């Protein structure tokens, strides 16, 4: 009968462990939402009054606290179970003892890592997977009077520095080098294009929305305003866009059809 209180304690700790993991799931959902927001509009953190990073720090701290509590409860459960499990045969006991120390070290290493680290690794994996893909990139310096955006190809993503190495494959005629040009750019200056074969998952921009779009037959991106969303039966969707940086002979702004996978949201603070 002496084991009854221990069983009751195991049940209580199991409930507490379940509660902690549900809390962790809620925190991770909130973290992932902010990660997606950062990935789609990384330049927002430069906007005065933006508290995204502060909110992330609070969530990271909470995730760490929950992870530490989970480790504590898990340790208590292990101790409680060991008092109830009958001693095994000498050979079994010896193997368990010999494997205990390395296992404890592995567990401690895992517990020391914040639970959100998997989300960060997923984000870095997604950025690394852009290798070989074309993306929108701002190649001008932070203090430039205007923004210059081009379509470039990702050569490499450095997980340590969070920098992209990209290649401008078709520089303009005014480029002094006359050939292809490489840039190293931070995450905040890169915007992935929607996948050509993932129209249902792409963001739809309503009429009147300002966007950044590839001007037809060029690799340059210009600010444009959505006039109409075109959906065709063969899923070859696109937008009728009014480009702000050009004029027709009669002084009107030109309207062009641009495929959906060549249109991205206009970055905040865009200067062009």
PDB file of C-alpha atoms in Angstrom:
ATOM      1  CA  UNK A   1       0.000   0.000   0.000  1.00  0.00           C
ATOM      2  CA  UNK A   2       2.963   2.317   0.435  1.00  0.00           C
ATOM      3  CA  UNK A   3       3.185   2.686  -3.328  1.00  0.00           C
ATOM      4  CA  UNK A   4      -0.295   4.250  -3.632  1.00  0.00           C
ATOM      5  CA  UNK A   5       0.847   7.816  -2.767  1.00  0.00           C
ATOM      6  CA  UNK A   6       3.649   7.481  -5.335  1.00  0.00           C
ATOM      7  CA  UNK A   7       1.167   6.445  -8.024  1.00  0.00           C
ATOM      8  CA  UNK A   8      -1.020   9.416  -7.151  1.00  0.00           C
ATOM      9  CA  UNK A   9       2.022  11.671  -7.420  1.00  0.00           C
ATOM     10  CA  UNK A  10       2.844  10.223 -10.840  1.00  0.00           C
ATOM     11  CA  UNK A  11      -0.688  10.958 -12.053  1.00  0.00           C
ATOM     12  CA  UNK A  12      -0.507  14.539 -10.745  1.00  0.00           C
ATOM     13  CA  UNK A  13       2.876  15.134 -12.362  1.00  0.00           C
ATOM     14  CA  UNK A  14       1.644  13.610 -15.615  1.00  0.00           C
ATOM     15  CA  UNK A  15      -1.261  16.074 -15.659  1.00  0.00           C
ATOM     16  CA  UNK A  16       1.137  18.927 -14.972  1.00  0.00           C
ATOM     17  CA  UNK A  17       3.397  17.725 -17.795  1.00  0.00           C
ATOM     18  CA  UNK A  18       0.418  17.642 -20.145  1.00  0.00           C
ATOM     19  CA  UNK A  19      -0.546  21.190 -19.151  1.00  0.00           C
ATOM     20  CA  UNK A  20       3.009  22.447 -19.714  1.00  0.00           C
ATOM     21  CA  UNK A  21       3.139  20.931 -23.179  1.00  0.00           C
ATOM     22  CA  UNK A  22      -0.187  22.506 -24.138  1.00  0.00           C
ATOM     23  CA  UNK A  23       1.163  25.867 -22.954  1.00  0.00           C
ATOM     24  CA  UNK A  24       4.300  25.246 -25.018  1.00  0.00           C
ATOM     25  CA  UNK A  25       2.218  24.532 -28.111  1.00  0.00           C
ATOM     26  CA  UNK A  26       0.349  27.817 -27.699  1.00  0.00           C
ATOM     27  CA  UNK A  27       3.608  29.738 -27.261  1.00  0.00           C
ATOM     28  CA  UNK A  28       5.139  28.037 -30.315  1.00  0.00           C
ATOM     29  CA  UNK A  29       2.083  28.919 -32.413  1.00  0.00           C
ATOM     30  CA  UNK A  30       2.540  32.579 -31.450  1.00  0.00           C
ATOM     31  CA  UNK A  31       6.278  32.393 -32.197  1.00  0.00           C
ATOM     32  CA  UNK A  32       5.669  30.809 -35.601  1.00  0.00           C
ATOM     33  CA  UNK A  33       3.180  33.539 -36.515  1.00  0.00           C
ATOM     34  CA  UNK A  34       5.783  36.214 -35.780  1.00  0.00           C
ATOM     35  CA  UNK A  35       8.436  34.205 -37.665  1.00  0.00           C
ATOM     36  CA  UNK A  36       6.191  34.109 -40.750  1.00  0.00           C
ATOM     37  CA  UNK A  37       5.543  37.819 -40.395  1.00  0.00           C
ATOM     38  CA  UNK A  38       9.289  38.485 -40.155  1.00  0.00           C
ATOM     39  CA  UNK A  39      10.018  36.281 -43.146  1.00  0.00           C
ATOM     40  CA  UNK A  40       7.411  37.941 -45.375  1.00  0.00           C
ATOM     41  CA  UNK A  41       8.143  41.527 -44.270  1.00  0.00           C
ATOM     42  CA  UNK A  42      11.557  41.582 -42.510  1.00  0.00           C
ATOM     43  CA  UNK A  43      11.876  45.329 -43.032  1.00  0.00           C
ATOM     44  CA  UNK A  44       9.055  45.987 -40.545  1.00  0.00           C
ATOM     45  CA  UNK A  45      11.488  45.834 -37.611  1.00  0.00           C
ATOM     46  CA  UNK A  46      13.073  49.042 -38.909  1.00  0.00           C
ATOM     47  CA  UNK A  47       9.758  50.885 -38.574  1.00  0.00           C
ATOM     48  CA  UNK A  48       9.609  53.204 -35.519  1.00  0.00           C
ATOM     49  CA  UNK A  49       7.383  51.816 -32.791  1.00  0.00           C
ATOM     50  CA  UNK A  50       7.416  48.240 -34.091  1.00  0.00           C
ATOM     51  CA  UNK A  51       7.504  45.824 -31.138  1.00  0.00           C
ATOM     52  CA  UNK A  52       7.839  42.532 -33.009  1.00  0.00           C
ATOM     53  CA  UNK A  53      11.319  41.750 -31.661  1.00  0.00           C
ATOM     54  CA  UNK A  54      10.310  42.668 -28.114  1.00  0.00           C
ATOM     55  CA  UNK A  55       7.305  40.354 -28.376  1.00  0.00           C
ATOM     56  CA  UNK A  56       9.532  37.582 -29.676  1.00  0.00           C
ATOM     57  CA  UNK A  57      11.894  38.014 -26.728  1.00  0.00           C
ATOM     58  CA  UNK A  58       8.960  37.651 -24.311  1.00  0.00           C
ATOM     59  CA  UNK A  59       7.786  34.524 -26.128  1.00  0.00           C
ATOM     60  CA  UNK A  60      11.295  33.032 -26.236  1.00  0.00           C
ATOM     61  CA  UNK A  61      11.664  33.650 -22.502  1.00  0.00           C
ATOM     62  CA  UNK A  62       8.316  32.000 -21.824  1.00  0.00           C
ATOM     63  CA  UNK A  63       9.265  29.019 -24.026  1.00  0.00           C
ATOM     64  CA  UNK A  64      12.521  28.620 -22.097  1.00  0.00           C
ATOM     65  CA  UNK A  65      10.699  28.744 -18.743  1.00  0.00           C
ATOM     66  CA  UNK A  66       8.176  26.136 -19.880  1.00  0.00           C
ATOM     67  CA  UNK A  67      10.969  23.923 -21.208  1.00  0.00           C
ATOM     68  CA  UNK A  68      12.812  24.117 -17.882  1.00  0.00           C
ATOM     69  CA  UNK A  69       9.605  23.305 -15.989  1.00  0.00           C
ATOM     70  CA  UNK A  70       9.008  20.345 -18.273  1.00  0.00           C
ATOM     71  CA  UNK A  71      12.536  19.089 -17.567  1.00  0.00           C
ATOM     72  CA  UNK A  72      11.935  19.394 -13.817  1.00  0.00           C
ATOM     73  CA  UNK A  73       8.603  17.528 -13.921  1.00  0.00           C
ATOM     74  CA  UNK A  74      10.046  14.876 -16.222  1.00  0.00           C
ATOM     75  CA  UNK A  75      12.906  14.334 -13.764  1.00  0.00           C
ATOM     76  CA  UNK A  76      10.440  13.922 -10.899  1.00  0.00           C
ATOM     77  CA  UNK A  77       8.433  11.400 -12.907  1.00  0.00           C
ATOM     78  CA  UNK A  78      11.547   9.370 -13.672  1.00  0.00           C
ATOM     79  CA  UNK A  79      12.491   9.294  -9.981  1.00  0.00           C
ATOM     80  CA  UNK A  80       8.956   8.291  -8.993  1.00  0.00           C
ATOM     81  CA  UNK A  81       8.861   5.508 -11.563  1.00  0.00           C
ATOM     82  CA  UNK A  82      12.238   4.158 -10.528  1.00  0.00           C
ATOM     83  CA  UNK A  83      10.965   3.677  -6.957  1.00  0.00           C
ATOM     84  CA  UNK A  84       8.113   1.509  -8.273  1.00  0.00           C
ATOM     85  CA  UNK A  85       9.978  -0.543 -10.868  1.00  0.00           C
ATOM     86  CA  UNK A  86      11.398  -3.806  -9.416  1.00  0.00           C
ATOM     87  CA  UNK A  87      15.149  -4.223  -9.742  1.00  0.00           C
ATOM     88  CA  UNK A  88      16.004  -6.204 -12.876  1.00  0.00           C
ATOM     89  CA  UNK A  89      18.574  -8.923 -13.296  1.00  0.00           C
ATOM     90  CA  UNK A  90      22.224  -7.940 -12.781  1.00  0.00           C
ATOM     91  CA  UNK A  91      22.999  -7.877 -16.496  1.00  0.00           C
ATOM     92  CA  UNK A  92      20.033  -5.623 -17.261  1.00  0.00           C
ATOM     93  CA  UNK A  93      20.867  -3.316 -14.359  1.00  0.00           C
ATOM     94  CA  UNK A  94      24.491  -3.035 -15.456  1.00  0.00           C
ATOM     95  CA  UNK A  95      23.555  -2.071 -18.995  1.00  0.00           C
ATOM     96  CA  UNK A  96      21.127   0.558 -17.681  1.00  0.00           C
ATOM     97  CA  UNK A  97      23.757   2.103 -15.419  1.00  0.00           C
ATOM     98  CA  UNK A  98      26.433   2.104 -18.117  1.00  0.00           C
ATOM     99  CA  UNK A  99      24.141   3.985 -20.479  1.00  0.00           C
ATOM    100  CA  UNK A 100      22.810   6.450 -17.918  1.00  0.00           C
ATOM    101  CA  UNK A 101      25.519   9.132 -17.989  1.00  0.00           C
ATOM    102  CA  UNK A 102      25.721   9.709 -21.756  1.00  0.00           C
ATOM    103  CA  UNK A 103      21.922   9.681 -21.930  1.00  0.00           C
ATOM    104  CA  UNK A 104      21.703  12.292 -19.172  1.00  0.00           C
ATOM    105  CA  UNK A 105      24.173  14.459 -21.035  1.00  0.00           C
ATOM    106  CA  UNK A 106      22.151  14.197 -24.204  1.00  0.00           C
ATOM    107  CA  UNK A 107      18.963  15.016 -22.352  1.00  0.00           C
ATOM    108  CA  UNK A 108      20.561  18.031 -20.687  1.00  0.00           C
ATOM    109  CA  UNK A 109      21.798  19.331 -24.030  1.00  0.00           C
ATOM    110  CA  UNK A 110      18.338  18.961 -25.529  1.00  0.00           C
ATOM    111  CA  UNK A 111      16.678  20.615 -22.556  1.00  0.00           C
ATOM    112  CA  UNK A 112      19.152  23.491 -22.556  1.00  0.00           C
ATOM    113  CA  UNK A 113      18.080  24.371 -26.091  1.00  0.00           C
ATOM    114  CA  UNK A 114      14.958  26.573 -26.218  1.00  0.00           C
ATOM    115  CA  UNK A 115      11.956  24.788 -27.656  1.00  0.00           C
ATOM    116  CA  UNK A 116      11.606  27.448 -30.338  1.00  0.00           C
ATOM    117  CA  UNK A 117      14.972  26.456 -31.845  1.00  0.00           C
ATOM    118  CA  UNK A 118      13.184  23.972 -34.112  1.00  0.00           C
ATOM    119  CA  UNK A 119      11.095  26.804 -35.549  1.00  0.00           C
ATOM    120  CA  UNK A 120      14.243  28.833 -36.181  1.00  0.00           C
ATOM    121  CA  UNK A 121      15.877  25.837 -37.837  1.00  0.00           C
ATOM    122  CA  UNK A 122      12.809  25.445 -40.053  1.00  0.00           C
ATOM    123  CA  UNK A 123      13.036  29.095 -41.030  1.00  0.00           C
ATOM    124  CA  UNK A 124      16.744  28.772 -41.849  1.00  0.00           C
ATOM    125  CA  UNK A 125      16.030  25.615 -43.853  1.00  0.00           C
ATOM    126  CA  UNK A 126      13.403  27.510 -45.845  1.00  0.00           C
ATOM    127  CA  UNK A 127      15.857  30.327 -46.576  1.00  0.00           C
ATOM    128  CA  UNK A 128      18.617  27.865 -47.512  1.00  0.00           C
ATOM    129  CA  UNK A 129      16.191  26.108 -49.879  1.00  0.00           C
ATOM    130  CA  UNK A 130      16.052  29.297 -51.980  1.00  0.00           C
ATOM    131  CA  UNK A 131      19.458  28.375 -53.463  1.00  0.00           C
ATOM    132  CA  UNK A 132      19.168  28.491 -57.246  1.00  0.00           C
ATOM    133  CA  UNK A 133      15.840  30.367 -57.059  1.00  0.00           C
ATOM    134  CA  UNK A 134      15.139  33.855 -58.344  1.00  0.00           C
ATOM    135  CA  UNK A 135      14.155  36.379 -55.666  1.00  0.00           C
ATOM    136  CA  UNK A 136      13.490  40.092 -55.369  1.00  0.00           C
ATOM    137  CA  UNK A 137      16.511  41.884 -53.892  1.00  0.00           C
ATOM    138  CA  UNK A 138      17.251  45.460 -52.875  1.00  0.00           C
ATOM    139  CA  UNK A 139      20.839  46.145 -53.872  1.00  0.00           C
ATOM    140  CA  UNK A 140      21.125  49.780 -52.728  1.00  0.00           C
ATOM    141  CA  UNK A 141      22.641  50.825 -49.416  1.00  0.00           C
ATOM    142  CA  UNK A 142      20.497  51.735 -46.405  1.00  0.00           C
ATOM    143  CA  UNK A 143      21.073  55.496 -46.794  1.00  0.00           C
ATOM    144  CA  UNK A 144      20.429  55.633 -50.542  1.00  0.00           C
ATOM    145  CA  UNK A 145      17.961  58.237 -51.804  1.00  0.00           C
ATOM    146  CA  UNK A 146      15.967  55.603 -53.663  1.00  0.00           C
ATOM    147  CA  UNK A 147      15.563  51.844 -53.628  1.00  0.00           C
ATOM    148  CA  UNK A 148      16.750  49.720 -56.521  1.00  0.00           C
ATOM    149  CA  UNK A 149      15.185  46.277 -56.691  1.00  0.00           C
ATOM    150  CA  UNK A 150      16.178  43.589 -59.167  1.00  0.00           C
ATOM    151  CA  UNK A 151      15.481  39.956 -59.905  1.00  0.00           C
ATOM    152  CA  UNK A 152      18.560  38.012 -58.789  1.00  0.00           C
ATOM    153  CA  UNK A 153      19.471  34.355 -58.333  1.00  0.00           C
ATOM    154  CA  UNK A 154      20.391  33.015 -54.891  1.00  0.00           C
ATOM    155  CA  UNK A 155      23.843  31.427 -54.872  1.00  0.00           C
ATOM    156  CA  UNK A 156      24.205  30.732 -51.162  1.00  0.00           C
ATOM    157  CA  UNK A 157      22.644  31.442 -47.773  1.00  0.00           C
ATOM    158  CA  UNK A 158      24.972  31.634 -44.757  1.00  0.00           C
ATOM    159  CA  UNK A 159      23.188  30.329 -41.661  1.00  0.00           C
ATOM    160  CA  UNK A 160      25.698  31.978 -39.307  1.00  0.00           C
ATOM    161  CA  UNK A 161      25.690  35.525 -40.697  1.00  0.00           C
ATOM    162  CA  UNK A 162      22.104  35.295 -42.052  1.00  0.00           C
ATOM    163  CA  UNK A 163      23.396  36.736 -45.328  1.00  0.00           C
ATOM    164  CA  UNK A 164      22.471  35.843 -48.901  1.00  0.00           C
ATOM    165  CA  UNK A 165      24.960  35.742 -51.745  1.00  0.00           C
ATOM    166  CA  UNK A 166      23.079  36.566 -54.933  1.00  0.00           C
ATOM    167  CA  UNK A 167      23.873  37.007 -58.612  1.00  0.00           C
ATOM    168  CA  UNK A 168      22.442  39.683 -60.878  1.00  0.00           C
ATOM    169  CA  UNK A 169      22.501  37.700 -64.116  1.00  0.00           C
ATOM    170  CA  UNK A 170      21.323  40.507 -66.412  1.00  0.00           C
ATOM    171  CA  UNK A 171      22.700  43.861 -65.215  1.00  0.00           C
ATOM    172  CA  UNK A 172      21.596  46.950 -67.119  1.00  0.00           C
ATOM    173  CA  UNK A 173      23.549  48.551 -69.920  1.00  0.00           C
ATOM    174  CA  UNK A 174      24.720  51.284 -67.547  1.00  0.00           C
ATOM    175  CA  UNK A 175      26.617  48.775 -65.361  1.00  0.00           C
ATOM    176  CA  UNK A 176      30.335  49.576 -65.537  1.00  0.00           C
ATOM    177  CA  UNK A 177      31.322  45.928 -65.227  1.00  0.00           C
ATOM    178  CA  UNK A 178      29.174  44.985 -68.211  1.00  0.00           C
ATOM    179  CA  UNK A 179      28.796  41.447 -66.843  1.00  0.00           C
ATOM    180  CA  UNK A 180      27.079  39.540 -64.103  1.00  0.00           C
ATOM    181  CA  UNK A 181      27.380  41.025 -60.638  1.00  0.00           C
ATOM    182  CA  UNK A 182      27.345  39.432 -57.195  1.00  0.00           C
ATOM    183  CA  UNK A 183      26.003  40.913 -53.972  1.00  0.00           C
ATOM    184  CA  UNK A 184      26.011  39.894 -50.320  1.00  0.00           C
ATOM    185  CA  UNK A 185      22.755  41.011 -48.757  1.00  0.00           C
ATOM    186  CA  UNK A 186      21.060  40.619 -45.357  1.00  0.00           C
ATOM    187  CA  UNK A 187      17.718  38.839 -45.003  1.00  0.00           C
ATOM    188  CA  UNK A 188      15.901  42.178 -44.793  1.00  0.00           C
ATOM    189  CA  UNK A 189      16.738  42.931 -48.437  1.00  0.00           C
ATOM    190  CA  UNK A 190      15.412  39.675 -49.884  1.00  0.00           C
ATOM    191  CA  UNK A 191      11.788  38.871 -50.772  1.00  0.00           C
ATOM    192  CA  UNK A 192      11.050  35.398 -52.197  1.00  0.00           C
ATOM    193  CA  UNK A 193       8.632  35.268 -55.107  1.00  0.00           C
ATOM    194  CA  UNK A 194       5.512  33.074 -54.915  1.00  0.00           C
ATOM    195  CA  UNK A 195       6.017  29.618 -56.381  1.00  0.00           C
ATOM    196  CA  UNK A 196       4.881  29.398 -59.988  1.00  0.00           C
ATOM    197  CA  UNK A 197       3.092  26.094 -59.291  1.00  0.00           C
ATOM    198  CA  UNK A 198       1.513  27.225 -56.004  1.00  0.00           C
ATOM    199  CA  UNK A 199      -1.096  29.754 -57.080  1.00  0.00           C
ATOM    200  CA  UNK A 200      -3.635  28.683 -54.386  1.00  0.00           C
ATOM    201  CA  UNK A 201      -1.045  29.312 -51.662  1.00  0.00           C
ATOM    202  CA  UNK A 202       0.063  32.696 -53.002  1.00  0.00           C
ATOM    203  CA  UNK A 203      -1.120  35.948 -51.482  1.00  0.00           C
ATOM    204  CA  UNK A 204      -3.793  37.715 -53.535  1.00  0.00           C
ATOM    205  CA  UNK A 205      -3.508  41.489 -53.828  1.00  0.00           C
ATOM    206  CA  UNK A 206      -6.787  43.424 -54.175  1.00  0.00           C
ATOM    207  CA  UNK A 207      -7.344  46.301 -56.652  1.00  0.00           C
ATOM    208  CA  UNK A 208      -5.762  49.512 -55.375  1.00  0.00           C
ATOM    209  CA  UNK A 209      -2.993  47.647 -53.518  1.00  0.00           C
ATOM    210  CA  UNK A 210       0.544  48.909 -54.147  1.00  0.00           C
ATOM    211  CA  UNK A 211       3.014  46.156 -54.979  1.00  0.00           C
ATOM    212  CA  UNK A 212       6.506  45.566 -56.291  1.00  0.00           C
ATOM    213  CA  UNK A 213       6.444  43.865 -59.687  1.00  0.00           C
ATOM    214  CA  UNK A 214       8.777  42.823 -62.488  1.00  0.00           C
ATOM    215  CA  UNK A 215       8.258  45.079 -65.478  1.00  0.00           C
ATOM    216  CA  UNK A 216       7.578  42.844 -68.510  1.00  0.00           C
ATOM    217  CA  UNK A 217      10.651  41.833 -70.535  1.00  0.00           C
ATOM    218  CA  UNK A 218      13.035  43.177 -67.847  1.00  0.00           C
ATOM    219  CA  UNK A 219      14.626  42.009 -64.601  1.00  0.00           C
ATOM    220  CA  UNK A 220      13.916  45.281 -62.799  1.00  0.00           C
ATOM    221  CA  UNK A 221      11.189  45.688 -60.200  1.00  0.00           C
ATOM    222  CA  UNK A 222       9.054  48.786 -59.974  1.00  0.00           C
ATOM    223  CA  UNK A 223       6.285  50.061 -57.760  1.00  0.00           C
ATOM    224  CA  UNK A 224       2.879  49.408 -59.273  1.00  0.00           C
ATOM    225  CA  UNK A 225      -0.794  49.545 -58.323  1.00  0.00           C
ATOM    226  CA  UNK A 226      -3.098  46.563 -58.798  1.00  0.00           C
ATOM    227  CA  UNK A 227      -5.880  47.350 -61.286  1.00  0.00           C
ATOM    228  CA  UNK A 228      -7.331  43.860 -61.659  1.00  0.00           C
ATOM    229  CA  UNK A 229      -6.636  40.252 -60.729  1.00  0.00           C
ATOM    230  CA  UNK A 230      -6.842  37.915 -63.717  1.00  0.00           C
ATOM    231  CA  UNK A 231      -7.786  34.277 -63.151  1.00  0.00           C
ATOM    232  CA  UNK A 232      -7.794  31.927 -66.087  1.00  0.00           C
ATOM    233  CA  UNK A 233      -9.096  28.409 -66.422  1.00  0.00           C
ATOM    234  CA  UNK A 234      -5.608  26.978 -66.857  1.00  0.00           C
ATOM    235  CA  UNK A 235      -4.524  28.576 -63.563  1.00  0.00           C
ATOM    236  CA  UNK A 236      -2.171  30.938 -65.409  1.00  0.00           C
ATOM    237  CA  UNK A 237      -3.184  33.834 -63.177  1.00  0.00           C
ATOM    238  CA  UNK A 238      -1.791  37.318 -63.203  1.00  0.00           C
ATOM    239  CA  UNK A 239      -2.477  40.974 -62.468  1.00  0.00           C
ATOM    240  CA  UNK A 240      -3.230  44.029 -64.534  1.00  0.00           C
ATOM    241  CA  UNK A 241      -0.850  46.537 -62.972  1.00  0.00           C
ATOM    242  CA  UNK A 242      -0.418  50.281 -63.389  1.00  0.00           C
ATOM    243  CA  UNK A 243       3.278  51.078 -63.123  1.00  0.00           C
ATOM    244  CA  UNK A 244       4.119  54.275 -61.267  1.00  0.00           C
ATOM    245  CA  UNK A 245       7.597  54.821 -62.727  1.00  0.00           C
ATOM    246  CA  UNK A 246       6.758  55.248 -66.392  1.00  0.00           C
ATOM    247  CA  UNK A 247       4.397  57.175 -68.634  1.00  0.00           C
ATOM    248  CA  UNK A 248       2.809  56.542 -72.019  1.00  0.00           C
ATOM    249  CA  UNK A 249       3.108  59.121 -74.792  1.00  0.00           C
ATOM    250  CA  UNK A 250      -0.207  60.655 -73.741  1.00  0.00           C
ATOM    251  CA  UNK A 251       1.043  61.067 -70.167  1.00  0.00           C
ATOM    252  CA  UNK A 252      -0.998  58.203 -68.719  1.00  0.00           C
ATOM    253  CA  UNK A 253       0.554  55.514 -66.590  1.00  0.00           C
ATOM    254  CA  UNK A 254       1.129  52.241 -68.436  1.00  0.00           C
ATOM    255  CA  UNK A 255      -0.912  49.177 -67.581  1.00  0.00           C
ATOM    256  CA  UNK A 256       0.738  45.801 -68.031  1.00  0.00           C
ATOM    257  CA  UNK A 257      -0.182  42.186 -67.319  1.00  0.00           C
ATOM    258  CA  UNK A 258       2.278  40.536 -64.922  1.00  0.00           C
ATOM    259  CA  UNK A 259       2.156  36.856 -63.778  1.00  0.00           C
ATOM    260  CA  UNK A 260       1.265  36.381 -60.093  1.00  0.00           C
ATOM    261  CA  UNK A 261       4.660  34.769 -59.398  1.00  0.00           C
ATOM    262  CA  UNK A 262       6.408  38.013 -60.371  1.00  0.00           C
ATOM    263  CA  UNK A 263       4.540  40.229 -57.881  1.00  0.00           C
ATOM    264  CA  UNK A 264       5.380  40.764 -54.198  1.00  0.00           C
ATOM    265  CA  UNK A 265       4.096  43.060 -51.458  1.00  0.00           C
ATOM    266  CA  UNK A 266       5.542  46.583 -51.502  1.00  0.00           C
ATOM    267  CA  UNK A 267       8.092  46.867 -48.649  1.00  0.00           C
ATOM    268  CA  UNK A 268       7.353  49.516 -46.046  1.00  0.00           C
ATOM    269  CA  UNK A 269       9.408  52.653 -46.455  1.00  0.00           C
ATOM    270  CA  UNK A 270      10.023  51.938 -50.148  1.00  0.00           C
ATOM    271  CA  UNK A 271      11.743  54.878 -51.852  1.00  0.00           C
ATOM    272  CA  UNK A 272      11.651  54.904 -55.621  1.00  0.00           C
TER     273      UNK A 272
END
